[in-house]
Each structure stands twice: as C-alpha cells, then as structure tokens.
Amino acid sequence: MNAMQNVMIRMIEYDKADPKRIQHFLKVYQFAKLIGEMEQVEDQMQNIIEIAALVHDIGIKISEEKYGSSAGKYQELEGPPIAKALLKDLGYEPSVINRVCWLVGHHHTYHNIQELDHQILVEADFLVNAYEDNLTVDAIVSVLTKIFRTDSGKLLLKTIYLDENQM
Ligand SMILES: [Fe+2]
C-alpha cells in the first residue's frame, strides 16, 4: 500500500460503522485530487491537498461527543490534534503534518482564503456538500460566485449542478 492508501484505511477505521461519513471524505478526496491535478499544482502541494481532504472532517466525531455539536468552530478546534497524532503515527514529516493540520483547522473558514491548497479543499468539500445537503440552485450560484476561485472547481460545480440557463 502507498502512503495515501494508508491514510485512507486509517480514516475508514476512524469512522468505522459510519458509512455516510466515510463516503463523504472519499468523495471530497477524489474532487480535491482532481482539482489539484487540473490546476497542475506542484507535487508537494498536491500531496498535502490529498491528505487534508481525507482527514478534513476528523474533528466531527469528538465535537459531537464533547459538545453535542459538529459546528465548524468545534471541528476546527478539535480536528488538528487528532490529525496530527494520526499523521505522526504514519511517519509524515512535520512540514506536511503542520500544513495539513492548519487546513483541517480552517476548512470551514471561507473568508480571506489566501493559499491554493485551502481554496481547493474548500471547493472540493462544497462539491460534495452541495449534493449531500441538497443545496438549492440559488445557494449553488451564490457559492459559485462568492467562494469558488479555481477554473477547475467552477467548471465542476457548474457541470455537476447547473443547467446552462442557471449560470
Ligand atoms: Fe467535509
């Protein structure tokens, strides 16, 4: 197994008996990987984007246990230490772990997105959540104009969710 498959297996184990959550991060991973490749990001960033997509929601479980809520602010607080322990255990170097943990801690922060890895993670999460949360066409158009920035993410969102007359 390669390193990414190890992360995938560990996350499937982490979310065991919760197929919905497992399906969620596998889909976010696939879209994040695709956008990164379409945008031709450099290898190190591509690696970080893919790992971050697999672990981005790692804080949900403990947030629900601790606060009875999976609100973004709790996830962003609780997620990074768990992600750090998991990635350390898998032998990742500190530079990768630190960046992935930062992304886990900011994946619900949509204002002031500065870096491409953060942007791609947010877009990939929306590409999946738009379906899972049954977003209205109006909400999707709003997300498209307010949050999406990459050409690849915009193209995917439009192609998947909007008819030509809705754009
Ligand atoms: Fe998510």
mmCIF file of N, CA and C and ligand atoms in Angstrom, residues 24 56-57 125, ligand 1:
data_model
loop_
_atom_site.group_PDB
_atom_site.id
_atom_site.type_symbol
_atom_site.label_atom_id
_atom_site.label_comp_id
_atom_site.label_asym_id
_atom_site.label_seq_id
_atom_site.Cartn_x
_atom_site.Cartn_y
_atom_site.Cartn_z
ATOM 1 N N HIS A 24 -18.396 10.475 2.482
ATOM 2 C CA HIS A 24 -18.149 11.915 2.352
ATOM 3 C C HIS A 24 -16.665 12.202 2.096
ATOM 4 N N HIS A 56 -10.032 15.916 6.606
ATOM 5 C CA HIS A 56 -10.533 17.258 6.933
ATOM 6 C C HIS A 56 -11.634 17.271 8.001
ATOM 7 N N ASP A 57 -12.469 16.237 8.012
ATOM 8 C CA ASP A 57 -13.582 16.205 8.972
ATOM 9 C C ASP A 57 -13.280 15.362 10.208
ATOM 10 N N ASP A 125 -14.934 20.237 -0.832
ATOM 11 C CA ASP A 125 -15.934 19.983 0.210
ATOM 12 C C ASP A 125 -17.312 20.477 -0.251
HETATM 13 FE FE FE B 1 -16.456 17.857 4.714
#
